[in-house]
Amino acid sequence: MNKPEWRISDGTVPYAEALAVMETRVADIRAGHAPELLWLLEHPPLYTAGTSSTSRDLLQPARFPVHVAGRGGQYTYHGPGQRVVYAMLDLRARRQDVRRYVSDLEEWTIRALARFNVTAERRAGRVGVWVTRADKPPLPDGTPREDKIAAIGVRIRHWVSFHGLSINVEPDLSHYEGIVPCGIADHGVTSLVDLGLPATLADLDVALAETFGEVFGRGLRPSAAA
């Protein structure tokens, strides 16, 4: 198996265009005509609805375009300042275990964020990556408040993955007010900059490249920006 292609797109990529690229690439990977692809990009402001989304979680349907994503999960937001990572990996050559794959995406994110001294964690029953906010008042029941810093939603077709994860670097967090993110109303969302870390998308890209092989066992070689 060849090393995955690492692609970084400049500017924002329309969501429909990204879906079309993923569909084509997944088919080519399955047929053995193209290598795996890790595509890092930004989208213009929009909401996506996963296969488990419910209409009551779309609080402001007219605020931004809403796209049916076809991935697992519920409503989420994408926009500038958020690093979206679309992972098109051939699980036939890795491990045919969807739960393990999702866990590996979480682990990859946790390790990348650790490069910024962020302690990010999983939570049982909540897919994604979370940060405990000791600087915020606790919840009414006394438990610590937690904010989500990364969302994960995947789709698997013939054991080739697509969609992936999104990590908040410096998005406009007020844009999340139009949805109940991932159906969870008790906790909020955060970003690296919101946590007081003056990080950039390029900084995160380096951390992702350096930690991918720790989790997935294959190195990356960045290609020219697309």
PDB file of C-alpha atoms in Angstrom:
ATOM      1  CA  MET A   1       0.000   0.000   0.000  1.00  0.00           C
ATOM      2  CA  ASN A   2       1.410   3.388  -1.024  1.00  0.00           C
ATOM      3  CA  LYS A   3       1.586   6.344   1.312  1.00  0.00           C
ATOM      4  CA  PRO A   4      -1.626   8.389   1.312  1.00  0.00           C
ATOM      5  CA  GLU A   5      -1.636  11.554  -0.735  1.00  0.00           C
ATOM      6  CA  TRP A   6      -1.739  14.669   1.447  1.00  0.00           C
ATOM      7  CA  ARG A   7      -3.595  17.553  -0.195  1.00  0.00           C
ATOM      8  CA  ILE A   8      -4.103  21.055   1.210  1.00  0.00           C
ATOM      9  CA  SER A   9      -6.548  23.364  -0.569  1.00  0.00           C
ATOM     10  CA  ASP A  10      -6.216  27.126  -0.428  1.00  0.00           C
ATOM     11  CA  GLY A  11      -9.326  29.249   0.119  1.00  0.00           C
ATOM     12  CA  THR A  12     -12.747  27.734   0.765  1.00  0.00           C
ATOM     13  CA  VAL A  13     -14.080  24.736  -1.135  1.00  0.00           C
ATOM     14  CA  PRO A  14     -17.833  24.571  -1.906  1.00  0.00           C
ATOM     15  CA  TYR A  15     -19.433  21.639  -0.125  1.00  0.00           C
ATOM     16  CA  ALA A  16     -21.016  20.117  -3.241  1.00  0.00           C
ATOM     17  CA  GLU A  17     -17.630  20.197  -4.970  1.00  0.00           C
ATOM     18  CA  ALA A  18     -16.005  18.406  -2.047  1.00  0.00           C
ATOM     19  CA  LEU A  19     -18.667  15.701  -2.085  1.00  0.00           C
ATOM     20  CA  ALA A  20     -18.129  15.131  -5.800  1.00  0.00           C
ATOM     21  CA  VAL A  21     -14.366  14.842  -5.368  1.00  0.00           C
ATOM     22  CA  MET A  22     -14.778  12.366  -2.520  1.00  0.00           C
ATOM     23  CA  GLU A  23     -17.230  10.214  -4.467  1.00  0.00           C
ATOM     24  CA  THR A  24     -14.844   9.970  -7.402  1.00  0.00           C
ATOM     25  CA  ARG A  25     -11.790   9.327  -5.273  1.00  0.00           C
ATOM     26  CA  VAL A  26     -13.471   6.620  -3.188  1.00  0.00           C
ATOM     27  CA  ALA A  27     -14.452   4.785  -6.372  1.00  0.00           C
ATOM     28  CA  ASP A  28     -10.911   5.099  -7.725  1.00  0.00           C
ATOM     29  CA  ILE A  29      -9.374   3.844  -4.478  1.00  0.00           C
ATOM     30  CA  ARG A  30     -11.710   0.878  -4.437  1.00  0.00           C
ATOM     31  CA  ALA A  31     -10.773   0.040  -8.021  1.00  0.00           C
ATOM     32  CA  GLY A  32      -7.074   0.392  -7.294  1.00  0.00           C
ATOM     33  CA  HIS A  33      -6.687   3.367  -9.620  1.00  0.00           C
ATOM     34  CA  ALA A  34      -5.653   5.968  -7.019  1.00  0.00           C
ATOM     35  CA  PRO A  35      -3.877   6.090  -3.656  1.00  0.00           C
ATOM     36  CA  GLU A  36      -5.553   6.986  -0.396  1.00  0.00           C
ATOM     37  CA  LEU A  37      -6.159  10.692   0.118  1.00  0.00           C
ATOM     38  CA  LEU A  38      -6.109  12.987   3.142  1.00  0.00           C
ATOM     39  CA  TRP A  39      -7.616  16.271   2.014  1.00  0.00           C
ATOM     40  CA  LEU A  40      -7.308  19.320   4.271  1.00  0.00           C
ATOM     41  CA  LEU A  41      -9.555  22.260   3.464  1.00  0.00           C
ATOM     42  CA  GLU A  42     -11.961  24.937   4.647  1.00  0.00           C
ATOM     43  CA  HIS A  43     -15.603  25.371   3.675  1.00  0.00           C
ATOM     44  CA  PRO A  44     -17.632  28.577   3.459  1.00  0.00           C
ATOM     45  CA  PRO A  45     -20.105  28.879   6.378  1.00  0.00           C
ATOM     46  CA  LEU A  46     -22.655  26.060   6.207  1.00  0.00           C
ATOM     47  CA  TYR A  47     -24.448  23.398   8.209  1.00  0.00           C
ATOM     48  CA  THR A  48     -24.413  19.706   7.383  1.00  0.00           C
ATOM     49  CA  ALA A  49     -26.973  17.121   8.400  1.00  0.00           C
ATOM     50  CA  GLY A  50     -25.777  13.608   9.158  1.00  0.00           C
ATOM     51  CA  THR A  51     -27.833  10.446   8.956  1.00  0.00           C
ATOM     52  CA  SER A  52     -28.943  10.771  12.610  1.00  0.00           C
ATOM     53  CA  SER A  53     -29.948  14.454  12.451  1.00  0.00           C
ATOM     54  CA  THR A  54     -33.364  15.641  13.614  1.00  0.00           C
ATOM     55  CA  SER A  55     -35.106  18.822  12.465  1.00  0.00           C
ATOM     56  CA  ARG A  56     -35.459  20.175  16.019  1.00  0.00           C
ATOM     57  CA  ASP A  57     -31.663  20.581  16.188  1.00  0.00           C
ATOM     58  CA  LEU A  58     -31.655  23.000  13.253  1.00  0.00           C
ATOM     59  CA  LEU A  59     -32.447  26.182  15.161  1.00  0.00           C
ATOM     60  CA  GLN A  60     -31.852  28.761  12.417  1.00  0.00           C
ATOM     61  CA  PRO A  61     -32.471  27.047   9.060  1.00  0.00           C
ATOM     62  CA  ALA A  62     -32.141  30.267   7.066  1.00  0.00           C
ATOM     63  CA  ARG A  63     -28.822  31.375   8.568  1.00  0.00           C
ATOM     64  CA  PHE A  64     -26.505  29.340   6.329  1.00  0.00           C
ATOM     65  CA  PRO A  65     -26.957  26.750   3.563  1.00  0.00           C
ATOM     66  CA  VAL A  66     -27.854  23.312   4.893  1.00  0.00           C
ATOM     67  CA  HIS A  67     -26.416  20.251   3.157  1.00  0.00           C
ATOM     68  CA  VAL A  68     -27.420  16.609   3.578  1.00  0.00           C
ATOM     69  CA  ALA A  69     -24.032  15.008   4.138  1.00  0.00           C
ATOM     70  CA  GLY A  70     -24.612  11.252   3.975  1.00  0.00           C
ATOM     71  CA  ARG A  71     -22.144  10.750   6.826  1.00  0.00           C
ATOM     72  CA  GLY A  72     -22.914   9.458  10.281  1.00  0.00           C
ATOM     73  CA  GLY A  73     -23.804  11.885  13.055  1.00  0.00           C
ATOM     74  CA  GLN A  74     -26.132  14.839  13.427  1.00  0.00           C
ATOM     75  CA  TYR A  75     -25.893  18.549  12.608  1.00  0.00           C
ATOM     76  CA  THR A  76     -22.539  20.240  12.517  1.00  0.00           C
ATOM     77  CA  TYR A  77     -21.066  23.495  11.292  1.00  0.00           C
ATOM     78  CA  HIS A  78     -18.241  24.100   8.838  1.00  0.00           C
ATOM     79  CA  GLY A  79     -16.681  27.443   8.057  1.00  0.00           C
ATOM     80  CA  PRO A  80     -13.490  29.475   7.687  1.00  0.00           C
ATOM     81  CA  GLY A  81     -10.987  28.988  10.478  1.00  0.00           C
ATOM     82  CA  GLN A  82     -11.928  25.339  10.882  1.00  0.00           C
ATOM     83  CA  ARG A  83      -9.676  22.634   9.492  1.00  0.00           C
ATOM     84  CA  VAL A  84     -11.744  19.973   7.772  1.00  0.00           C
ATOM     85  CA  VAL A  85      -9.932  16.702   7.102  1.00  0.00           C
ATOM     86  CA  TYR A  86     -11.530  14.362   4.605  1.00  0.00           C
ATOM     87  CA  ALA A  87      -9.906  10.963   5.026  1.00  0.00           C
ATOM     88  CA  MET A  88     -10.296   8.559   2.125  1.00  0.00           C
ATOM     89  CA  LEU A  89      -8.574   5.449   3.439  1.00  0.00           C
ATOM     90  CA  ASP A  90      -8.722   1.859   2.254  1.00  0.00           C
ATOM     91  CA  LEU A  91      -9.772  -0.062   5.336  1.00  0.00           C
ATOM     92  CA  ARG A  92      -9.415  -3.324   3.419  1.00  0.00           C
ATOM     93  CA  ALA A  93      -5.655  -2.830   3.697  1.00  0.00           C
ATOM     94  CA  ARG A  94      -5.808  -1.504   7.253  1.00  0.00           C
ATOM     95  CA  ARG A  95      -8.465  -2.838   9.619  1.00  0.00           C
ATOM     96  CA  GLN A  96     -12.092  -3.548   8.712  1.00  0.00           C
ATOM     97  CA  ASP A  97     -13.500  -2.233  11.963  1.00  0.00           C
ATOM     98  CA  VAL A  98     -15.630   0.907  11.817  1.00  0.00           C
ATOM     99  CA  ARG A  99     -15.602   1.570  15.559  1.00  0.00           C
ATOM    100  CA  ARG A 100     -11.839   1.220  15.679  1.00  0.00           C
ATOM    101  CA  TYR A 101     -11.522   3.564  12.713  1.00  0.00           C
ATOM    102  CA  VAL A 102     -13.589   6.260  14.444  1.00  0.00           C
ATOM    103  CA  SER A 103     -11.544   5.752  17.608  1.00  0.00           C
ATOM    104  CA  ASP A 104      -8.357   6.125  15.566  1.00  0.00           C
ATOM    105  CA  LEU A 105      -9.587   9.427  14.109  1.00  0.00           C
ATOM    106  CA  GLU A 106     -10.230  10.628  17.662  1.00  0.00           C
ATOM    107  CA  GLU A 107      -6.793   9.470  18.758  1.00  0.00           C
ATOM    108  CA  TRP A 108      -5.148  11.216  15.820  1.00  0.00           C
ATOM    109  CA  THR A 109      -6.919  14.444  16.766  1.00  0.00           C
ATOM    110  CA  ILE A 110      -5.995  14.089  20.448  1.00  0.00           C
ATOM    111  CA  ARG A 111      -2.327  13.596  19.591  1.00  0.00           C
ATOM    112  CA  ALA A 112      -2.266  16.522  17.183  1.00  0.00           C
ATOM    113  CA  LEU A 113      -3.873  18.828  19.760  1.00  0.00           C
ATOM    114  CA  ALA A 114      -1.375  17.674  22.373  1.00  0.00           C
ATOM    115  CA  ARG A 115       1.293  19.394  20.265  1.00  0.00           C
ATOM    116  CA  PHE A 116      -0.361  22.643  21.420  1.00  0.00           C
ATOM    117  CA  ASN A 117      -0.457  21.494  25.064  1.00  0.00           C
ATOM    118  CA  VAL A 118      -4.208  20.936  24.808  1.00  0.00           C
ATOM    119  CA  THR A 119      -5.558  18.026  26.850  1.00  0.00           C
ATOM    120  CA  ALA A 120      -8.316  16.751  24.594  1.00  0.00           C
ATOM    121  CA  GLU A 121     -10.300  13.645  25.471  1.00  0.00           C
ATOM    122  CA  ARG A 122     -12.968  11.222  24.365  1.00  0.00           C
ATOM    123  CA  ARG A 123     -16.275  10.934  26.185  1.00  0.00           C
ATOM    124  CA  ALA A 124     -18.424   7.806  26.365  1.00  0.00           C
ATOM    125  CA  GLY A 125     -21.503   8.128  24.193  1.00  0.00           C
ATOM    126  CA  ARG A 126     -20.247  11.324  22.516  1.00  0.00           C
ATOM    127  CA  VAL A 127     -18.280  10.897  19.306  1.00  0.00           C
ATOM    128  CA  GLY A 128     -15.689  13.623  18.880  1.00  0.00           C
ATOM    129  CA  VAL A 129     -13.019  15.263  21.007  1.00  0.00           C
ATOM    130  CA  TRP A 130     -13.650  17.376  24.093  1.00  0.00           C
ATOM    131  CA  VAL A 131     -11.837  19.838  26.348  1.00  0.00           C
ATOM    132  CA  THR A 132     -12.677  20.317  30.034  1.00  0.00           C
ATOM    133  CA  ARG A 133     -13.226  24.011  30.810  1.00  0.00           C
ATOM    134  CA  ALA A 134     -12.078  24.608  34.366  1.00  0.00           C
ATOM    135  CA  ASP A 135     -12.271  28.331  33.578  1.00  0.00           C
ATOM    136  CA  LYS A 136     -16.067  28.156  33.171  1.00  0.00           C
ATOM    137  CA  PRO A 137     -18.770  27.606  35.799  1.00  0.00           C
ATOM    138  CA  PRO A 138     -19.759  23.941  36.221  1.00  0.00           C
ATOM    139  CA  LEU A 139     -23.052  22.552  34.986  1.00  0.00           C
ATOM    140  CA  PRO A 140     -26.089  22.726  37.317  1.00  0.00           C
ATOM    141  CA  ASP A 141     -25.389  19.191  38.536  1.00  0.00           C
ATOM    142  CA  GLY A 142     -21.854  20.185  39.501  1.00  0.00           C
ATOM    143  CA  THR A 143     -20.034  18.336  36.742  1.00  0.00           C
ATOM    144  CA  PRO A 144     -17.324  20.253  34.872  1.00  0.00           C
ATOM    145  CA  ARG A 145     -18.325  22.074  31.741  1.00  0.00           C
ATOM    146  CA  GLU A 146     -16.829  20.669  28.555  1.00  0.00           C
ATOM    147  CA  ASP A 147     -16.510  22.152  25.083  1.00  0.00           C
ATOM    148  CA  LYS A 148     -16.168  20.274  21.836  1.00  0.00           C
ATOM    149  CA  ILE A 149     -13.113  21.148  19.791  1.00  0.00           C
ATOM    150  CA  ALA A 150     -13.355  18.494  17.079  1.00  0.00           C
ATOM    151  CA  ALA A 151     -16.255  16.715  15.380  1.00  0.00           C
ATOM    152  CA  ILE A 152     -16.123  13.375  13.596  1.00  0.00           C
ATOM    153  CA  GLY A 153     -18.514  11.953  11.036  1.00  0.00           C
ATOM    154  CA  VAL A 154     -17.623   9.179   8.625  1.00  0.00           C
ATOM    155  CA  ARG A 155     -19.065   7.093   5.858  1.00  0.00           C
ATOM    156  CA  ILE A 156     -17.718   3.757   4.700  1.00  0.00           C
ATOM    157  CA  ARG A 157     -18.399   2.354   1.236  1.00  0.00           C
ATOM    158  CA  HIS A 158     -17.028  -1.092   0.374  1.00  0.00           C
ATOM    159  CA  TRP A 159     -14.513  -0.542   3.187  1.00  0.00           C
ATOM    160  CA  VAL A 160     -13.197   2.727   1.793  1.00  0.00           C
ATOM    161  CA  SER A 161     -13.760   5.678   4.108  1.00  0.00           C
ATOM    162  CA  PHE A 162     -14.746   9.232   3.346  1.00  0.00           C
ATOM    163  CA  HIS A 163     -15.853  12.376   5.178  1.00  0.00           C
ATOM    164  CA  GLY A 164     -13.796  12.524   8.378  1.00  0.00           C
ATOM    165  CA  LEU A 165     -13.167  15.166  11.016  1.00  0.00           C
ATOM    166  CA  SER A 166     -13.144  18.898  11.639  1.00  0.00           C
ATOM    167  CA  ILE A 167     -10.983  20.730  14.181  1.00  0.00           C
ATOM    168  CA  ASN A 168     -11.701  24.269  15.314  1.00  0.00           C
ATOM    169  CA  VAL A 169      -8.700  26.556  15.011  1.00  0.00           C
ATOM    170  CA  GLU A 170     -10.285  30.007  14.765  1.00  0.00           C
ATOM    171  CA  PRO A 171     -13.835  29.805  13.395  1.00  0.00           C
ATOM    172  CA  ASP A 172     -16.576  32.244  14.359  1.00  0.00           C
ATOM    173  CA  LEU A 173     -18.032  30.261  17.257  1.00  0.00           C
ATOM    174  CA  SER A 174     -21.255  32.292  17.143  1.00  0.00           C
ATOM    175  CA  HIS A 175     -22.090  30.441  13.929  1.00  0.00           C
ATOM    176  CA  TYR A 176     -22.802  27.345  16.017  1.00  0.00           C
ATOM    177  CA  GLU A 177     -25.835  29.117  17.484  1.00  0.00           C
ATOM    178  CA  GLY A 178     -27.914  28.059  14.485  1.00  0.00           C
ATOM    179  CA  ILE A 179     -27.785  24.378  15.437  1.00  0.00           C
ATOM    180  CA  VAL A 180     -27.547  22.037  18.391  1.00  0.00           C
ATOM    181  CA  PRO A 181     -24.058  20.759  17.534  1.00  0.00           C
ATOM    182  CA  CYS A 182     -24.107  16.982  17.210  1.00  0.00           C
ATOM    183  CA  GLY A 183     -27.391  16.976  19.156  1.00  0.00           C
ATOM    184  CA  ILE A 184     -25.676  17.900  22.447  1.00  0.00           C
ATOM    185  CA  ALA A 185     -27.121  20.955  24.166  1.00  0.00           C
ATOM    186  CA  ASP A 186     -25.457  20.614  27.592  1.00  0.00           C
ATOM    187  CA  HIS A 187     -21.969  21.503  26.389  1.00  0.00           C
ATOM    188  CA  GLY A 188     -20.487  24.135  24.107  1.00  0.00           C
ATOM    189  CA  VAL A 189     -17.840  24.409  21.437  1.00  0.00           C
ATOM    190  CA  THR A 190     -14.357  25.870  21.535  1.00  0.00           C
ATOM    191  CA  SER A 191     -11.301  26.384  19.352  1.00  0.00           C
ATOM    192  CA  LEU A 192      -7.566  26.639  19.760  1.00  0.00           C
ATOM    193  CA  VAL A 193      -7.745  30.428  19.653  1.00  0.00           C
ATOM    194  CA  ASP A 194     -10.688  30.461  22.085  1.00  0.00           C
ATOM    195  CA  LEU A 195      -8.463  28.488  24.474  1.00  0.00           C
ATOM    196  CA  GLY A 196      -5.877  31.274  24.254  1.00  0.00           C
ATOM    197  CA  LEU A 197      -3.576  29.587  21.753  1.00  0.00           C
ATOM    198  CA  PRO A 198      -2.600  31.752  18.751  1.00  0.00           C
ATOM    199  CA  ALA A 199      -2.443  28.786  16.372  1.00  0.00           C
ATOM    200  CA  THR A 200      -2.976  28.805  12.610  1.00  0.00           C
ATOM    201  CA  LEU A 201      -4.336  26.252  10.184  1.00  0.00           C
ATOM    202  CA  ALA A 202      -0.783  25.712   8.938  1.00  0.00           C
ATOM    203  CA  ASP A 203       0.380  24.970  12.495  1.00  0.00           C
ATOM    204  CA  LEU A 204      -2.347  22.351  12.852  1.00  0.00           C
ATOM    205  CA  ASP A 205      -1.518  20.844   9.471  1.00  0.00           C
ATOM    206  CA  VAL A 206       2.039  20.220  10.646  1.00  0.00           C
ATOM    207  CA  ALA A 207       0.790  18.574  13.840  1.00  0.00           C
ATOM    208  CA  LEU A 208      -1.597  16.364  11.882  1.00  0.00           C
ATOM    209  CA  ALA A 209       1.154  15.285   9.491  1.00  0.00           C
ATOM    210  CA  GLU A 210       3.533  14.508  12.350  1.00  0.00           C
ATOM    211  CA  THR A 211       1.038  12.389  14.287  1.00  0.00           C
ATOM    212  CA  PHE A 212      -0.804  10.507  11.538  1.00  0.00           C
ATOM    213  CA  GLY A 213       1.750   7.727  11.380  1.00  0.00           C
ATOM    214  CA  GLU A 214       1.648   7.278  15.158  1.00  0.00           C
ATOM    215  CA  VAL A 215      -1.958   6.136  14.858  1.00  0.00           C
ATOM    216  CA  PHE A 216      -2.380   4.786  11.344  1.00  0.00           C
ATOM    217  CA  GLY A 217       1.137   3.527  10.787  1.00  0.00           C
ATOM    218  CA  ARG A 218       1.758   5.251   7.479  1.00  0.00           C
ATOM    219  CA  GLY A 219       3.767   8.423   6.914  1.00  0.00           C
ATOM    220  CA  LEU A 220       2.574  11.407   4.925  1.00  0.00           C
ATOM    221  CA  ARG A 221       4.229  13.465   2.251  1.00  0.00           C
ATOM    222  CA  PRO A 222       2.466  16.793   1.650  1.00  0.00           C
ATOM    223  CA  SER A 223       1.734  17.664  -1.978  1.00  0.00           C
ATOM    224  CA  ALA A 224       1.385  21.102  -3.500  1.00  0.00           C
ATOM    225  CA  ALA A 225      -1.679  23.083  -2.503  1.00  0.00           C
ATOM    226  CA  ALA A 226      -4.675  22.428  -4.718  1.00  0.00           C
TER     227      ALA A 226
END
